[in-house]
mmCIF file of C-alpha atoms in Angstrom:
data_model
loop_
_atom_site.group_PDB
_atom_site.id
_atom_site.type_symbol
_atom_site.label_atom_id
_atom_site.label_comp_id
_atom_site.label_asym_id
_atom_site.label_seq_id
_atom_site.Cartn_x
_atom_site.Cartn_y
_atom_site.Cartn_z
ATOM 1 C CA UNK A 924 -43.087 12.378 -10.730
ATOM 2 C CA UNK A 925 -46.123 10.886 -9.516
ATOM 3 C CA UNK A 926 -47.775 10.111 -6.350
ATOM 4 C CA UNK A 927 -46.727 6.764 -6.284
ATOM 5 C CA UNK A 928 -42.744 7.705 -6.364
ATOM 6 C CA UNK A 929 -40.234 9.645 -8.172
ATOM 7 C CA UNK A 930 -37.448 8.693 -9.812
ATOM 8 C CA UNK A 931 -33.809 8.645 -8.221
ATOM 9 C CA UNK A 932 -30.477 8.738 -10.541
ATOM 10 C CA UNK A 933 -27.057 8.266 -9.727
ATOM 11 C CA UNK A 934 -24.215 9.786 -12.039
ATOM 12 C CA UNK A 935 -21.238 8.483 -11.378
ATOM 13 C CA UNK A 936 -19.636 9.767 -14.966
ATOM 14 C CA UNK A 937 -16.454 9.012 -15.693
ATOM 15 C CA UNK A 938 -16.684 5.586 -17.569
ATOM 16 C CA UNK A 939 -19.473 4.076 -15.026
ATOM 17 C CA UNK A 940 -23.170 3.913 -15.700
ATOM 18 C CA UNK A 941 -25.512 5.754 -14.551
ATOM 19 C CA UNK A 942 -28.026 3.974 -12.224
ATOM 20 C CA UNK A 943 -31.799 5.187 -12.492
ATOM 21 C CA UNK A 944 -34.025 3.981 -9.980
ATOM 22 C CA UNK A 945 -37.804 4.226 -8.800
ATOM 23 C CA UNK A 946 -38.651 4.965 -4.843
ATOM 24 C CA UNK A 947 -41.855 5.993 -3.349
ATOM 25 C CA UNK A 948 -42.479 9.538 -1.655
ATOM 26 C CA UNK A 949 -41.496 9.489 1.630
ATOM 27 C CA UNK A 950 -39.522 6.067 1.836
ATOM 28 C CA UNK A 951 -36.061 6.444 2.959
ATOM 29 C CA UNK A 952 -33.285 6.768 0.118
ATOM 30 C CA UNK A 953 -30.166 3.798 0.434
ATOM 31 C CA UNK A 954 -27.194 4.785 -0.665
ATOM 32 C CA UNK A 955 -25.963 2.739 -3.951
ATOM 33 C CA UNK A 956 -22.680 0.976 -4.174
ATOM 34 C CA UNK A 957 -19.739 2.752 -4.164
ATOM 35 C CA UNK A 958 -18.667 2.617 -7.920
ATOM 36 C CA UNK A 959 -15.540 2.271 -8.861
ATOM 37 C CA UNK A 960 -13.383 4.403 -11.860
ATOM 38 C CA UNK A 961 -11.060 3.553 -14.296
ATOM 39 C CA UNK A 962 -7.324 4.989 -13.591
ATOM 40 C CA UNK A 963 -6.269 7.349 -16.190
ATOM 41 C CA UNK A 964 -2.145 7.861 -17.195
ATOM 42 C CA UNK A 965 -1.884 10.636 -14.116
ATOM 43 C CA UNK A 966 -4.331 9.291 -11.575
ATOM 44 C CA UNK A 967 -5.854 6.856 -9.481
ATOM 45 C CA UNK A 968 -9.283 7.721 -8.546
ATOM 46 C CA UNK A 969 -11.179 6.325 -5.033
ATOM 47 C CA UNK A 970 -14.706 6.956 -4.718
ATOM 48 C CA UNK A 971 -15.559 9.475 -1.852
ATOM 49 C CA UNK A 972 -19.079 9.979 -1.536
ATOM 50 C CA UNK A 973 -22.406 10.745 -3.299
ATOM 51 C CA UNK A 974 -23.045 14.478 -3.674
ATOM 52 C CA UNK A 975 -25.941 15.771 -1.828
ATOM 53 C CA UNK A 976 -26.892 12.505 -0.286
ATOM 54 C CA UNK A 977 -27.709 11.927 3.703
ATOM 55 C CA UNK A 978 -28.049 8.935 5.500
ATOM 56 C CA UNK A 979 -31.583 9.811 6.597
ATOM 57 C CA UNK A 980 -33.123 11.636 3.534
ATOM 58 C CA UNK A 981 -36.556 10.239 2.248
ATOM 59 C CA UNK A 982 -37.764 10.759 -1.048
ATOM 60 C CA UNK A 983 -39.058 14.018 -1.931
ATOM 61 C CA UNK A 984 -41.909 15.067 -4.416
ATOM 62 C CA UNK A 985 -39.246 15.607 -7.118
ATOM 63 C CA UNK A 986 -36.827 13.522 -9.080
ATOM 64 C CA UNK A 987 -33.399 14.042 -7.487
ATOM 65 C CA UNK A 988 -29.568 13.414 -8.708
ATOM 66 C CA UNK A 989 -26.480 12.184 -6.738
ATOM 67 C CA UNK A 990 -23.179 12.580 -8.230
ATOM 68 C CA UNK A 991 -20.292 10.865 -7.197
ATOM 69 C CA UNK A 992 -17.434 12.605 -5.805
ATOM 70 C CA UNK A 993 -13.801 11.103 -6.683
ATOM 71 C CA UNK A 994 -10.415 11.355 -4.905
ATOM 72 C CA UNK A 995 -7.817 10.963 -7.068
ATOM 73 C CA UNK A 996 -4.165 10.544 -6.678
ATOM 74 C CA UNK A 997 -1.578 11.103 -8.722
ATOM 75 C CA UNK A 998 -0.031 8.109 -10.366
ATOM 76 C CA UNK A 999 3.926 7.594 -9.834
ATOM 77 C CA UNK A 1000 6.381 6.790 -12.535
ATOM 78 C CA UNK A 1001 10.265 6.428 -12.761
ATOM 79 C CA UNK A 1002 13.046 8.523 -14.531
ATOM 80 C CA UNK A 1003 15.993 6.102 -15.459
ATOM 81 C CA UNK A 1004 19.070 7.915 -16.386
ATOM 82 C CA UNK A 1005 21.469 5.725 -18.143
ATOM 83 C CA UNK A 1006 25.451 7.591 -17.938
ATOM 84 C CA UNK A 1007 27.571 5.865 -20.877
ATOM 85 C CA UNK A 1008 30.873 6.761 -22.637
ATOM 86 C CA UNK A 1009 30.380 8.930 -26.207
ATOM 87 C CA UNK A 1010 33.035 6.676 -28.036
ATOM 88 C CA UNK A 1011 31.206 3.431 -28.077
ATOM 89 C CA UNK A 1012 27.979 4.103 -25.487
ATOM 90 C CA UNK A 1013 29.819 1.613 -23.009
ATOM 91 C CA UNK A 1014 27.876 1.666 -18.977
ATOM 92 C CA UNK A 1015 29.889 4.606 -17.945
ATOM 93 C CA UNK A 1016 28.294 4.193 -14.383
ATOM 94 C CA UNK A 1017 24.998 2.524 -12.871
ATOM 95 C CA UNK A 1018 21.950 3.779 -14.120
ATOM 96 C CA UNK A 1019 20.095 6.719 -11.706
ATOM 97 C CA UNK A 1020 16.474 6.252 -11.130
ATOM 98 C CA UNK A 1021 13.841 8.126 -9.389
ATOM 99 C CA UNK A 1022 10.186 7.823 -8.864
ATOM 100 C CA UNK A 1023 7.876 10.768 -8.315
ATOM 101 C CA UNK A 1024 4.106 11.430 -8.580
ATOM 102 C CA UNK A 1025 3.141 12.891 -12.349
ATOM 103 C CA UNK A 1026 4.024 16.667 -12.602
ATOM 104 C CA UNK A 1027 6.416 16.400 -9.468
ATOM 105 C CA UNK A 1028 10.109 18.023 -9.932
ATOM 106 C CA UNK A 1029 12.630 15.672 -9.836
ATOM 107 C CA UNK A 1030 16.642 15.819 -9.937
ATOM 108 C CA UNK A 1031 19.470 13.129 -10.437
ATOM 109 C CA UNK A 1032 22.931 14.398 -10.211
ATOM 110 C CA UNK A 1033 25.510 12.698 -12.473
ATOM 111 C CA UNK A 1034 27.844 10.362 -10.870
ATOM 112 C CA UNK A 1035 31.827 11.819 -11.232
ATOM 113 C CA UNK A 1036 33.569 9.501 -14.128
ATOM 114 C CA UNK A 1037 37.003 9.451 -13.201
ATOM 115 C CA UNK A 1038 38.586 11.297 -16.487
ATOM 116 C CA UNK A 1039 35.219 11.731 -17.987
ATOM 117 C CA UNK A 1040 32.835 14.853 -18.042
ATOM 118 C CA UNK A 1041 29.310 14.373 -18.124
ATOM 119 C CA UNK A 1042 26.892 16.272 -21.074
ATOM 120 C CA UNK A 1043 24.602 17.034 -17.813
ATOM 121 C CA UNK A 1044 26.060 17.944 -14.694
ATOM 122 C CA UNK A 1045 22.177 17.143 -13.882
ATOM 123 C CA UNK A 1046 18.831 15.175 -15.263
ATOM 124 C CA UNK A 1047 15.802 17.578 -13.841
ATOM 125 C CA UNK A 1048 12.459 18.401 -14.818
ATOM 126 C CA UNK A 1049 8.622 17.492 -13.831
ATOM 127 C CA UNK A 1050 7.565 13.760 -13.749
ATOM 128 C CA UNK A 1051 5.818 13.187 -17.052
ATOM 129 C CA UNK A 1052 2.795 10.644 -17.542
ATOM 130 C CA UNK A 1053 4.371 6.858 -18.592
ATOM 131 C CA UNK A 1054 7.903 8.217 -16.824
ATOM 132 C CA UNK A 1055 10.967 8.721 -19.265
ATOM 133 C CA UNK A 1056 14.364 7.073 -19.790
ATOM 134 C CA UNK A 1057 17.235 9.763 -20.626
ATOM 135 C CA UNK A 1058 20.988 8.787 -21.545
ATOM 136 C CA UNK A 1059 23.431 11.086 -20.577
ATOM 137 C CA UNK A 1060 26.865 10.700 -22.291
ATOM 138 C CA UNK A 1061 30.424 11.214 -20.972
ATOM 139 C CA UNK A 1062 32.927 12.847 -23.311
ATOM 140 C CA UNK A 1063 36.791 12.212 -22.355
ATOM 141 C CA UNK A 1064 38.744 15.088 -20.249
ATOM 142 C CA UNK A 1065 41.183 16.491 -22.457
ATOM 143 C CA UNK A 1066 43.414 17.539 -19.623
ATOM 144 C CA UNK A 1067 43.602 14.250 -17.484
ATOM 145 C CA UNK A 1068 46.706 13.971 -15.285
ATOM 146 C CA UNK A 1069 48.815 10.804 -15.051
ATOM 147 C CA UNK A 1070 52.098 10.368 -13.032
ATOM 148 C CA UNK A 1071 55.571 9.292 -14.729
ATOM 149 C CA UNK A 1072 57.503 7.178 -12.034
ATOM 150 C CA UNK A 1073 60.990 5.464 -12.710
ATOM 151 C CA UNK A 1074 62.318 2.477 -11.270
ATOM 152 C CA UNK A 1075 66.221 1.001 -11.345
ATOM 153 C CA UNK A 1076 67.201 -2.064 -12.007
ATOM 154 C CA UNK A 1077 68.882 -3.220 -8.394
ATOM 155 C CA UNK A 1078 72.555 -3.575 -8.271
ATOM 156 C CA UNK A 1079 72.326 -7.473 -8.497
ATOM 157 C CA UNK A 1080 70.709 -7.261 -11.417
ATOM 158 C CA UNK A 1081 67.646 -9.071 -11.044
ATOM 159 C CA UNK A 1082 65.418 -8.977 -13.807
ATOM 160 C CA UNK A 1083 62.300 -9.705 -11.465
ATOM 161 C CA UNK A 1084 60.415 -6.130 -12.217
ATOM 162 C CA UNK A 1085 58.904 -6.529 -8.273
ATOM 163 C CA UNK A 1086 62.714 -6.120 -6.987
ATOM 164 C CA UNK A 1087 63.123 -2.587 -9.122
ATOM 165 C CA UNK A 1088 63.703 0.244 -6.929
ATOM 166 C CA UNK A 1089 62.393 3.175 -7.381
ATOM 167 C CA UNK A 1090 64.659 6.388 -6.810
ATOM 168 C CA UNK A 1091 62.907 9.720 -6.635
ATOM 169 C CA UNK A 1092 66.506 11.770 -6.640
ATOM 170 C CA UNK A 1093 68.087 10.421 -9.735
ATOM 171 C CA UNK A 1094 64.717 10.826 -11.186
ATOM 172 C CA UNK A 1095 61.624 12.781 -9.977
ATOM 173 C CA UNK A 1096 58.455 11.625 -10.907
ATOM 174 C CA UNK A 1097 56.697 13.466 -13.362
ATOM 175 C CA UNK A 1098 52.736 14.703 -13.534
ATOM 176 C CA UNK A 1099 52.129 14.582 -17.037
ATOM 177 C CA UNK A 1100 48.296 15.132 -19.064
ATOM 178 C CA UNK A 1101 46.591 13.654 -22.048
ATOM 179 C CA UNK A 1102 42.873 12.430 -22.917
ATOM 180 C CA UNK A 1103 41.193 10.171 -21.304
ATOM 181 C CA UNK A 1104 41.032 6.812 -23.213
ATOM 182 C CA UNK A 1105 43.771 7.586 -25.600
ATOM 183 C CA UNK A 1106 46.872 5.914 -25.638
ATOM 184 C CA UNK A 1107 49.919 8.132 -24.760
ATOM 185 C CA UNK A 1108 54.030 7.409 -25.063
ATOM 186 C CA UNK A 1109 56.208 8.846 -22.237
ATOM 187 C CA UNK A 1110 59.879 9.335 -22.968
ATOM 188 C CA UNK A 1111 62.214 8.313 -20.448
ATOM 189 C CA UNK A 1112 64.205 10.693 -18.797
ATOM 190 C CA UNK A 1113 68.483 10.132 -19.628
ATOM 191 C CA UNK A 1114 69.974 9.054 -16.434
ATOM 192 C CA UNK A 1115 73.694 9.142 -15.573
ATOM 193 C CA UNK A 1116 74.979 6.132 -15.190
ATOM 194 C CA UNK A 1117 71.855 3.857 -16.385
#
């Protein structure tokens, strides 16, 4: 420092330079621009203020530093959960999505597959940087329940299979199970008469 001025430096760190300046003793100090700052993969950043500086300061007898002061805000990213079938990876149902804020919980149910069971009932966890894509696969029920119904020929006998009757005393229907997906043979029940 000399009589003449000091010398005035601005660190804004973070990937922008920092300004050094020259300003008399006593003159008033102007703020710089507000710099700006590079987003990083889990924030945004927006310049607040200058550390330490007033609108109506004048330049002391000693060098003096301003740092800048950042906001940030968390970036957001998206979970996609794609549900397909474990036999052949078939769409299984629409993809779930959500978008959260890095390091913010997050939970997607998975959708009921009629005759399917999902690996994961549910897709949680914290929102990581870049977001993720998870597939989630449905194995076949084991136990899936089908009905047997029978239906007569009419008396005038018509051919036409929209014309068959169907006759729930001469034979019941029937709730029968198998796996999902796999092809099954039902046995018709003997029937007086037919």
């Amino acid at each position: 420092w000399d009589a003449n001025g000091g010398s005035l430096k601005n660190d804004s760190s973070n990937d922008v330079a920092i300004l050094t300046r020259q300003v008399a003793y006593g003159d008033k100090i102007t703020a710089p621009n507000s710099p700006t700052r590079s987003e990083d993969e889990n924030n945004r950043y927006a310049f607040k203020e200058w550390t330490g500086y007033t609108a109506d300061m004048t330049m002391p007898a000693k060098d003096m530093t301003f740092l800048a002061e950042w906001t940030p805000t968390a970036r957001e990213y998206t979970v996609t959960v794609k549900y397909v079938l474990a036999s052949d990876s078939t769409q299984a149902a629409a993809d779930g999505t959500v978008t959260k804020k890095v390091g913010e919980a997050y939970s997607i149910a998975s959708p009921a597959v009629t005759g399917y069971t999902p690996a994961q009932a549910v897709v949680a966890g914290k929102m990581p940087a870049g977001g993720a894509t998870v597939t989630v696969k449905y194995f076949p029920n084991t136990a899936t329940t089908y009905k047997a119904e029978y239906y007569f020929q009419p008396a005038s006998g018509s051919t036409d299979l929209n014309q068959f009757e169907k006759n729930t005393t001469l034979a019941p229907d029937e709730t029968l199970s198998g796996t999902t997906g796999v092809k099954t043979n039902v046995v018709a029940k003997p029937v007086d008469g037919f």
